PDB file of C-alpha atoms and ligand atoms in Angstrom:
ATOM      1  CA  UNK A1490      21.916   1.137 -10.132  1.00 51.00           C
ATOM      2  CA  UNK A1491      19.730   1.306 -13.071  1.00 67.00           C
ATOM      3  CA  UNK A1492      16.315   3.243 -12.637  1.00 80.00           C
ATOM      4  CA  UNK A1493      13.437   0.710 -11.801  1.00 87.00           C
ATOM      5  CA  UNK A1494      10.232   1.363 -10.375  1.00 93.00           C
ATOM      6  CA  UNK A1495       9.737   0.242  -6.796  1.00 94.00           C
ATOM      7  CA  UNK A1496       7.000  -2.306  -6.318  1.00 97.00           C
ATOM      8  CA  UNK A1497       4.716  -1.762  -2.840  1.00 96.00           C
ATOM      9  CA  UNK A1498       2.237  -5.661  -2.420  1.00 98.00           C
ATOM     10  CA  UNK A1499      -1.108  -4.389  -0.213  1.00 97.00           C
ATOM     11  CA  UNK A1500      -2.905  -7.901   0.858  1.00 98.00           C
ATOM     12  CA  UNK A1501      -5.578  -8.415   3.463  1.00 97.00           C
ATOM     13  CA  UNK A1502      -8.747  -9.809   3.570  1.00 98.00           C
ATOM     14  CA  UNK A1503     -11.761  -8.652   1.529  1.00 97.00           C
ATOM     15  CA  UNK A1504     -12.831  -5.851   3.345  1.00 96.00           C
ATOM     16  CA  UNK A1505      -9.913  -4.824   4.864  1.00 96.00           C
ATOM     17  CA  UNK A1506      -8.880  -1.531   4.069  1.00 94.00           C
ATOM     18  CA  UNK A1507      -6.340  -1.909   1.205  1.00 95.00           C
ATOM     19  CA  UNK A1508      -7.740   0.324  -1.359  1.00 93.00           C
ATOM     20  CA  UNK A1509      -7.825   2.994   1.004  1.00 93.00           C
ATOM     21  CA  UNK A1510      -4.124   2.671   2.422  1.00 94.00           C
ATOM     22  CA  UNK A1511      -3.705   2.382  -1.412  1.00 93.00           C
ATOM     23  CA  UNK A1512      -5.173   5.419  -2.109  1.00 92.00           C
ATOM     24  CA  UNK A1513      -3.602   6.938   0.828  1.00 92.00           C
ATOM     25  CA  UNK A1514      -0.043   6.256  -0.341  1.00 92.00           C
ATOM     26  CA  UNK A1515      -1.422   7.157  -4.257  1.00 90.00           C
ATOM     27  CA  UNK A1516      -2.141  10.521  -2.832  1.00 89.00           C
ATOM     28  CA  UNK A1517       1.100  11.678  -1.034  1.00 86.00           C
ATOM     29  CA  UNK A1518       3.193  10.792  -4.534  1.00 80.00           C
ATOM     30  CA  UNK A1519       0.421  13.492  -6.081  1.00 66.00           C
ATOM     31  CA  UNK A1520      -0.003  10.756  -8.194  1.00 57.00           C
ATOM     32  CA  UNK A1521       2.173  11.611 -10.831  1.00 65.00           C
ATOM     33  CA  UNK A1522       5.042   8.761 -10.197  1.00 89.00           C
ATOM     34  CA  UNK A1523       2.474   6.023  -8.685  1.00 93.00           C
ATOM     35  CA  UNK A1524       0.139   3.462  -9.993  1.00 95.00           C
ATOM     36  CA  UNK A1525      -2.548   1.000  -8.473  1.00 95.00           C
ATOM     37  CA  UNK A1526      -3.049  -2.667  -9.618  1.00 97.00           C
ATOM     38  CA  UNK A1527      -5.669  -4.721  -8.714  1.00 96.00           C
ATOM     39  CA  UNK A1528      -5.564  -8.254  -9.029  1.00 97.00           C
ATOM     40  CA  UNK A1529      -8.911  -8.349  -8.795  1.00 96.00           C
ATOM     41  CA  UNK A1530      -8.718  -6.753 -12.346  1.00 96.00           C
ATOM     42  CA  UNK A1531      -6.844 -10.365 -12.940  1.00 97.00           C
ATOM     43  CA  UNK A1532      -9.599 -12.655 -12.296  1.00 97.00           C
ATOM     44  CA  UNK A1533      -9.290 -15.479 -14.865  1.00 95.00           C
ATOM     45  CA  UNK A1534     -11.378 -14.397 -18.056  1.00 92.00           C
ATOM     46  CA  UNK A1535     -14.500 -17.042 -17.885  1.00 92.00           C
ATOM     47  CA  UNK A1536     -16.715 -15.371 -20.547  1.00 90.00           C
ATOM     48  CA  UNK A1537     -16.762 -18.509 -22.229  1.00 92.00           C
ATOM     49  CA  UNK A1538     -18.440 -19.993 -19.134  1.00 94.00           C
ATOM     50  CA  UNK A1539     -22.453 -19.537 -18.626  1.00 94.00           C
ATOM     51  CA  UNK A1540     -23.315 -17.245 -16.279  1.00 92.00           C
ATOM     52  CA  UNK A1541     -24.814 -19.655 -13.720  1.00 92.00           C
ATOM     53  CA  UNK A1542     -21.102 -21.624 -13.932  1.00 93.00           C
ATOM     54  CA  UNK A1543     -20.145 -18.402 -13.506  1.00 93.00           C
ATOM     55  CA  UNK A1544     -22.183 -17.687 -10.086  1.00 91.00           C
ATOM     56  CA  UNK A1545     -20.022 -21.003  -8.942  1.00 91.00           C
ATOM     57  CA  UNK A1546     -16.898 -20.214  -9.317  1.00 94.00           C
ATOM     58  CA  UNK A1547     -14.683 -19.759  -5.902  1.00 96.00           C
ATOM     59  CA  UNK A1548     -13.148 -15.863  -5.900  1.00 97.00           C
ATOM     60  CA  UNK A1549     -11.219 -16.491  -3.354  1.00 98.00           C
ATOM     61  CA  UNK A1550      -9.270 -19.537  -4.270  1.00 98.00           C
ATOM     62  CA  UNK A1551      -5.520 -18.697  -5.596  1.00 98.00           C
ATOM     63  CA  UNK A1552      -6.553 -20.177  -8.862  1.00 97.00           C
ATOM     64  CA  UNK A1553      -9.302 -18.216  -9.852  1.00 97.00           C
ATOM     65  CA  UNK A1554      -6.563 -15.433 -10.759  1.00 97.00           C
ATOM     66  CA  UNK A1555      -4.283 -14.949 -13.950  1.00 97.00           C
ATOM     67  CA  UNK A1556      -1.142 -14.029 -11.782  1.00 97.00           C
ATOM     68  CA  UNK A1557       0.248 -15.497 -15.196  1.00 98.00           C
ATOM     69  CA  UNK A1558      -0.581 -12.623 -16.729  1.00 98.00           C
ATOM     70  CA  UNK A1559      -0.403 -10.303 -13.756  1.00 98.00           C
ATOM     71  CA  UNK A1560       3.378 -11.140 -13.695  1.00 98.00           C
ATOM     72  CA  UNK A1561       3.886 -10.403 -17.202  1.00 98.00           C
ATOM     73  CA  UNK A1562       2.542  -7.088 -16.728  1.00 98.00           C
ATOM     74  CA  UNK A1563       4.556  -6.231 -13.493  1.00 98.00           C
ATOM     75  CA  UNK A1564       7.911  -7.108 -15.639  1.00 98.00           C
ATOM     76  CA  UNK A1565       6.841  -4.797 -18.687  1.00 98.00           C
ATOM     77  CA  UNK A1566       6.028  -2.097 -16.048  1.00 98.00           C
ATOM     78  CA  UNK A1567       9.817  -2.529 -14.678  1.00 97.00           C
ATOM     79  CA  UNK A1568      11.292  -2.222 -17.964  1.00 96.00           C
ATOM     80  CA  UNK A1569       8.902   0.985 -18.057  1.00 95.00           C
ATOM     81  CA  UNK A1570       6.814  -0.636 -20.850  1.00 97.00           C
ATOM     82  CA  UNK A1571       2.812   0.130 -20.379  1.00 98.00           C
ATOM     83  CA  UNK A1572       0.989  -2.211 -20.069  1.00 98.00           C
ATOM     84  CA  UNK A1573      -3.116  -3.220 -21.647  1.00 97.00           C
ATOM     85  CA  UNK A1574      -4.977  -3.728 -18.177  1.00 97.00           C
ATOM     86  CA  UNK A1575      -7.769  -5.547 -18.105  1.00 96.00           C
ATOM     87  CA  UNK A1576     -11.327  -4.497 -16.981  1.00 95.00           C
ATOM     88  CA  UNK A1577     -13.228  -6.866 -14.563  1.00 94.00           C
ATOM     89  CA  UNK A1578     -17.148  -6.881 -14.258  1.00 92.00           C
ATOM     90  CA  UNK A1579     -18.089  -7.609 -10.854  1.00 90.00           C
ATOM     91  CA  UNK A1580     -22.239  -7.789 -11.991  1.00 89.00           C
ATOM     92  CA  UNK A1581     -20.803 -10.769 -14.730  1.00 92.00           C
ATOM     93  CA  UNK A1582     -18.503 -12.441 -13.185  1.00 92.00           C
ATOM     94  CA  UNK A1583     -15.803 -11.919 -16.179  1.00 92.00           C
ATOM     95  CA  UNK A1584     -13.391  -9.678 -18.019  1.00 92.00           C
ATOM     96  CA  UNK A1585     -15.159  -7.722 -20.185  1.00 90.00           C
ATOM     97  CA  UNK A1586     -13.674  -6.626 -23.740  1.00 88.00           C
ATOM     98  CA  UNK A1587     -12.263  -3.201 -22.374  1.00 93.00           C
ATOM     99  CA  UNK A1588      -8.582  -3.171 -21.486  1.00 95.00           C
ATOM    100  CA  UNK A1589      -7.185   0.491 -19.882  1.00 96.00           C
ATOM    101  CA  UNK A1590      -3.869   1.439 -21.037  1.00 97.00           C
ATOM    102  CA  UNK A1591      -1.546   2.275 -18.169  1.00 97.00           C
ATOM    103  CA  UNK A1592       1.850   4.259 -18.743  1.00 96.00           C
ATOM    104  CA  UNK A1593       5.103   2.797 -16.434  1.00 96.00           C
ATOM    105  CA  UNK A1594       5.537   5.139 -13.152  1.00 94.00           C
ATOM    106  CA  UNK A1595       8.129   4.994 -10.599  1.00 93.00           C
ATOM    107  CA  UNK A1596       6.282   3.105  -7.536  1.00 94.00           C
ATOM    108  CA  UNK A1597       3.885   0.389  -8.274  1.00 96.00           C
ATOM    109  CA  UNK A1598       1.077  -0.619  -5.975  1.00 96.00           C
ATOM    110  CA  UNK A1599      -0.166  -4.119  -5.886  1.00 98.00           C
ATOM    111  CA  UNK A1600      -3.354  -4.502  -4.284  1.00 97.00           C
ATOM    112  CA  UNK A1601      -5.117  -7.652  -4.015  1.00 98.00           C
ATOM    113  CA  UNK A1602      -6.364 -10.514  -0.960  1.00 98.00           C
ATOM    114  CA  UNK A1603      -4.010 -12.548  -2.248  1.00 98.00           C
ATOM    115  CA  UNK A1604      -0.945 -10.804  -3.749  1.00 98.00           C
ATOM    116  CA  UNK A1605       1.088 -12.325  -1.067  1.00 98.00           C
ATOM    117  CA  UNK A1606      -0.190 -15.702  -1.532  1.00 98.00           C
ATOM    118  CA  UNK A1607       2.527 -16.219  -5.027  1.00 98.00           C
ATOM    119  CA  UNK A1608       6.301 -16.146  -4.579  1.00 98.00           C
ATOM    120  CA  UNK A1609       6.733 -15.288  -8.100  1.00 98.00           C
ATOM    121  CA  UNK A1610       4.571 -11.856  -6.729  1.00 98.00           C
ATOM    122  CA  UNK A1611       6.583 -11.639  -3.555  1.00 98.00           C
ATOM    123  CA  UNK A1612       9.671 -12.048  -5.281  1.00 98.00           C
ATOM    124  CA  UNK A1613       8.933  -9.075  -7.519  1.00 98.00           C
ATOM    125  CA  UNK A1614       7.889  -6.873  -4.122  1.00 97.00           C
ATOM    126  CA  UNK A1615       9.673  -4.230  -2.549  1.00 95.00           C
ATOM    127  CA  UNK A1616       7.074  -3.659   0.545  1.00 96.00           C
ATOM    128  CA  UNK A1617       5.111  -6.655   1.783  1.00 97.00           C
ATOM    129  CA  UNK A1618       2.407  -5.141   3.408  1.00 96.00           C
ATOM    130  CA  UNK A1619      -0.718  -6.851   5.311  1.00 97.00           C
ATOM    131  CA  UNK A1620      -3.637  -4.481   6.017  1.00 96.00           C
ATOM    132  CA  UNK A1621      -4.996  -6.253   9.444  1.00 96.00           C
ATOM    133  CA  UNK A1622      -8.635  -5.329  10.278  1.00 95.00           C
ATOM    134  CA  UNK A1623     -11.405  -7.208  12.649  1.00 95.00           C
ATOM    135  CA  UNK A1624     -13.529  -9.922  10.800  1.00 96.00           C
ATOM    136  CA  UNK A1625     -16.500  -7.903  11.917  1.00 95.00           C
ATOM    137  CA  UNK A1626     -15.527  -4.783  10.147  1.00 95.00           C
ATOM    138  CA  UNK A1627     -14.846  -6.327   6.839  1.00 96.00           C
ATOM    139  CA  UNK A1628     -17.784  -8.053   6.597  1.00 97.00           C
ATOM    140  CA  UNK A1629     -19.927  -4.586   7.224  1.00 96.00           C
ATOM    141  CA  UNK A1630     -17.927  -2.699   4.952  1.00 95.00           C
ATOM    142  CA  UNK A1631     -18.311  -5.857   2.524  1.00 96.00           C
ATOM    143  CA  UNK A1632     -22.307  -5.926   2.508  1.00 97.00           C
ATOM    144  CA  UNK A1633     -22.417  -2.135   1.936  1.00 96.00           C
ATOM    145  CA  UNK A1634     -20.155  -2.383  -0.802  1.00 95.00           C
ATOM    146  CA  UNK A1635     -21.414  -5.470  -2.787  1.00 94.00           C
ATOM    147  CA  UNK A1636     -25.154  -4.949  -2.138  1.00 96.00           C
ATOM    148  CA  UNK A1637     -24.325  -0.689  -3.154  1.00 95.00           C
ATOM    149  CA  UNK A1638     -21.664  -1.033  -5.805  1.00 92.00           C
ATOM    150  CA  UNK A1639     -21.777  -4.765  -7.419  1.00 90.00           C
ATOM    151  CA  UNK A1640     -25.169  -5.155  -7.807  1.00 89.00           C
ATOM    152  CA  UNK A1641     -25.829  -8.057  -4.909  1.00 92.00           C
ATOM    153  CA  UNK A1642     -28.454  -8.761  -2.357  1.00 95.00           C
ATOM    154  CA  UNK A1643     -28.427  -9.079   1.320  1.00 96.00           C
ATOM    155  CA  UNK A1644     -28.977 -12.598   0.938  1.00 96.00           C
ATOM    156  CA  UNK A1645     -26.396 -13.511  -1.712  1.00 94.00           C
ATOM    157  CA  UNK A1646     -23.485 -11.561   0.162  1.00 96.00           C
ATOM    158  CA  UNK A1647     -24.284 -13.578   3.341  1.00 97.00           C
ATOM    159  CA  UNK A1648     -24.482 -16.908   1.986  1.00 96.00           C
ATOM    160  CA  UNK A1649     -21.186 -16.753   0.028  1.00 96.00           C
ATOM    161  CA  UNK A1650     -19.311 -15.041   3.002  1.00 97.00           C
ATOM    162  CA  UNK A1651     -20.348 -17.930   5.266  1.00 97.00           C
ATOM    163  CA  UNK A1652     -19.626 -20.566   2.482  1.00 97.00           C
ATOM    164  CA  UNK A1653     -16.476 -19.427   0.489  1.00 97.00           C
ATOM    165  CA  UNK A1654     -15.281 -15.883   1.613  1.00 98.00           C
ATOM    166  CA  UNK A1655     -14.746 -16.883   5.433  1.00 98.00           C
ATOM    167  CA  UNK A1656     -13.143 -20.252   5.116  1.00 98.00           C
ATOM    168  CA  UNK A1657     -10.774 -19.223   2.059  1.00 98.00           C
ATOM    169  CA  UNK A1658      -9.752 -16.246   4.257  1.00 98.00           C
ATOM    170  CA  UNK A1659      -8.789 -18.352   6.628  1.00 98.00           C
ATOM    171  CA  UNK A1660      -7.361 -21.194   4.681  1.00 98.00           C
ATOM    172  CA  UNK A1661      -5.261 -18.608   2.348  1.00 98.00           C
ATOM    173  CA  UNK A1662      -5.204 -15.060   3.148  1.00 98.00           C
ATOM    174  CA  UNK A1663      -4.970 -14.806   6.391  1.00 98.00           C
ATOM    175  CA  UNK A1664      -1.661 -16.752   6.558  1.00 98.00           C
ATOM    176  CA  UNK A1665       0.119 -14.358   3.881  1.00 98.00           C
ATOM    177  CA  UNK A1666       0.167 -12.279   7.308  1.00 98.00           C
ATOM    178  CA  UNK A1667       4.005 -13.926   7.919  1.00 98.00           C
ATOM    179  CA  UNK A1668       5.111 -12.825   4.816  1.00 98.00           C
ATOM    180  CA  UNK A1669       4.585  -9.030   5.614  1.00 98.00           C
ATOM    181  CA  UNK A1670       7.342  -6.292   6.446  1.00 96.00           C
ATOM    182  CA  UNK A1671       4.530  -4.325   7.779  1.00 94.00           C
ATOM    183  CA  UNK A1672       1.147  -4.935   9.507  1.00 95.00           C
ATOM    184  CA  UNK A1673      -0.844  -1.965   8.791  1.00 94.00           C
ATOM    185  CA  UNK A1674      -4.227  -1.966  11.594  1.00 90.00           C
ATOM    186  CA  UNK A1675      -7.224  -1.058  10.008  1.00 79.00           C
ATOM    187  CA  UNK A1676      -5.652  -0.069   7.143  1.00 74.00           C
ATOM    188  CA  UNK A1677      -5.784   3.384   5.269  1.00 70.00           C
ATOM    189  CA  UNK A1678      -7.058   5.712   8.796  1.00 80.00           C
ATOM    190  CA  UNK A1679      -3.731   4.876  10.474  1.00 87.00           C
ATOM    191  CA  UNK A1680      -1.643   7.725   9.252  1.00 89.00           C
ATOM    192  CA  UNK A1681       1.230   6.751  10.679  1.00 91.00           C
ATOM    193  CA  UNK A1682       1.766   3.380   8.943  1.00 91.00           C
ATOM    194  CA  UNK A1683       1.209   5.649   6.101  1.00 91.00           C
ATOM    195  CA  UNK A1684       3.853   8.402   6.730  1.00 91.00           C
ATOM    196  CA  UNK A1685       6.418   5.182   7.478  1.00 91.00           C
ATOM    197  CA  UNK A1686       5.517   3.527   4.349  1.00 91.00           C
ATOM    198  CA  UNK A1687       6.086   7.087   2.197  1.00 91.00           C
ATOM    199  CA  UNK A1688       9.026   7.944   3.866  1.00 92.00           C
ATOM    200  CA  UNK A1689      10.672   4.185   3.030  1.00 91.00           C
ATOM    201  CA  UNK A1690       9.164   4.285  -0.465  1.00 91.00           C
ATOM    202  CA  UNK A1691      11.008   7.690  -0.680  1.00 89.00           C
ATOM    203  CA  UNK A1692      14.301   6.139   0.531  1.00 90.00           C
ATOM    204  CA  UNK A1693      14.064   3.052  -1.794  1.00 89.00           C
ATOM    205  CA  UNK A1694      13.788   5.661  -4.722  1.00 86.00           C
ATOM    206  CA  UNK A1695      16.877   7.418  -3.683  1.00 85.00           C
ATOM    207  CA  UNK A1696      18.173   4.130  -3.961  1.00 85.00           C
ATOM    208  CA  UNK A1697      17.232   3.062  -6.850  1.00 79.00           C
ATOM    209  CA  UNK A1698      18.277   6.693  -8.762  1.00 69.00           C
ATOM    210  CA  UNK A1699      15.123   7.487  -8.997  1.00 67.00           C
ATOM    211  CA  UNK A1700      14.538  10.865  -7.293  1.00 62.00           C
TER     212      UNK A1700
HETATM  213  O1  C5P B3222     -12.096  -5.829  -3.216  1.00 59.53           O
HETATM  214  P1  C5P B3222     -11.656  -6.963  -3.004  1.00 59.53           P
HETATM  215  O2  C5P B3222     -10.706  -7.420  -2.144  1.00 59.53           O
HETATM  216  O3  C5P B3222     -13.023  -7.424  -1.568  1.00 59.53           O
HETATM  217  O4  C5P B3222     -12.271  -8.337  -4.239  1.00 59.53           O
HETATM  218  C1  C5P B3222     -11.775  -9.485  -3.591  1.00 59.53           C
HETATM  219  C2  C5P B3222     -13.195  -9.760  -3.457  1.00 59.53           C
HETATM  220  O5  C5P B3222     -13.919 -10.073  -4.177  1.00 59.53           O
HETATM  221  C3  C5P B3222     -13.198 -11.889  -2.908  1.00 59.53           C
HETATM  222  O6  C5P B3222     -13.533 -11.808  -1.633  1.00 59.53           O
HETATM  223  C4  C5P B3222     -14.192 -12.311  -3.472  1.00 59.53           C
HETATM  224  O7  C5P B3222     -15.264 -12.906  -2.923  1.00 59.53           O
HETATM  225  C5  C5P B3222     -15.010 -11.379  -4.455  1.00 59.53           C
HETATM  226  N1  C5P B3222     -15.722 -11.621  -5.608  1.00 59.53           N
HETATM  227  C6  C5P B3222     -16.896 -11.219  -5.973  1.00 59.53           C
HETATM  228  N2  C5P B3222     -17.581 -11.765  -7.551  1.00 59.53           N
HETATM  229  C7  C5P B3222     -16.563 -12.022  -8.568  1.00 59.53           C
HETATM  230  C8  C5P B3222     -15.413 -11.884  -8.278  1.00 59.53           C
HETATM  231  C9  C5P B3222     -14.617 -11.265  -6.954  1.00 59.53           C
HETATM  232  O8  C5P B3222     -17.623 -11.467  -5.270  1.00 59.53           O
HETATM  233  N3  C5P B3222     -17.276 -12.053  -9.496  1.00 59.53           N
END
């Protein structure tokens, strides 16, 4: 079989610990042969819209993402070609004019709330993971992060959570759990789950004659 990177999808609600799972796997591989693609960076470009309109966008709906571009980029990485990854600005609610040059790697972690929602993305994955964390923990993490890192107020985070994030989670994110091969409770702190994942990734790499 020809050489082809392994793709791991890591889904789960906002604040579930997807990023820490991705980071834990990344660190196991020493950062040499692995890369992380964040679905968030592939939110549709909204630079043509006024700021007020961007504020009103539903960022928890599948249609908010430019999955066409994401899929195009994954196909390039699968052919061991580099990509120019978009950069997302959470304060301006749009794609920035910068891009990051990303070299192909043997392991691709695709992380995001709705990466298991699109069948085309699921079909590209070797392992599908859902990080399952209680809603109270997720909202606490989100409050701290959005206020400290994404320039939001307490009131705006609560309002967005109640009116958009929670209903969209129940409608679109949570149902994708059924597509997961592995459900990880509590994310990156779960050492057993991370070790199992790393062992499995190594086995797939060997199978694909990469290691
Ligand atoms: O990192 P995390 O998985 O939490 O990122 C996804 C969340 O980012 C979504 O739940 C969405 O509500 C939020 N988001 C936002 N403002 C944007 C883009 C995304 O609050 N401009």
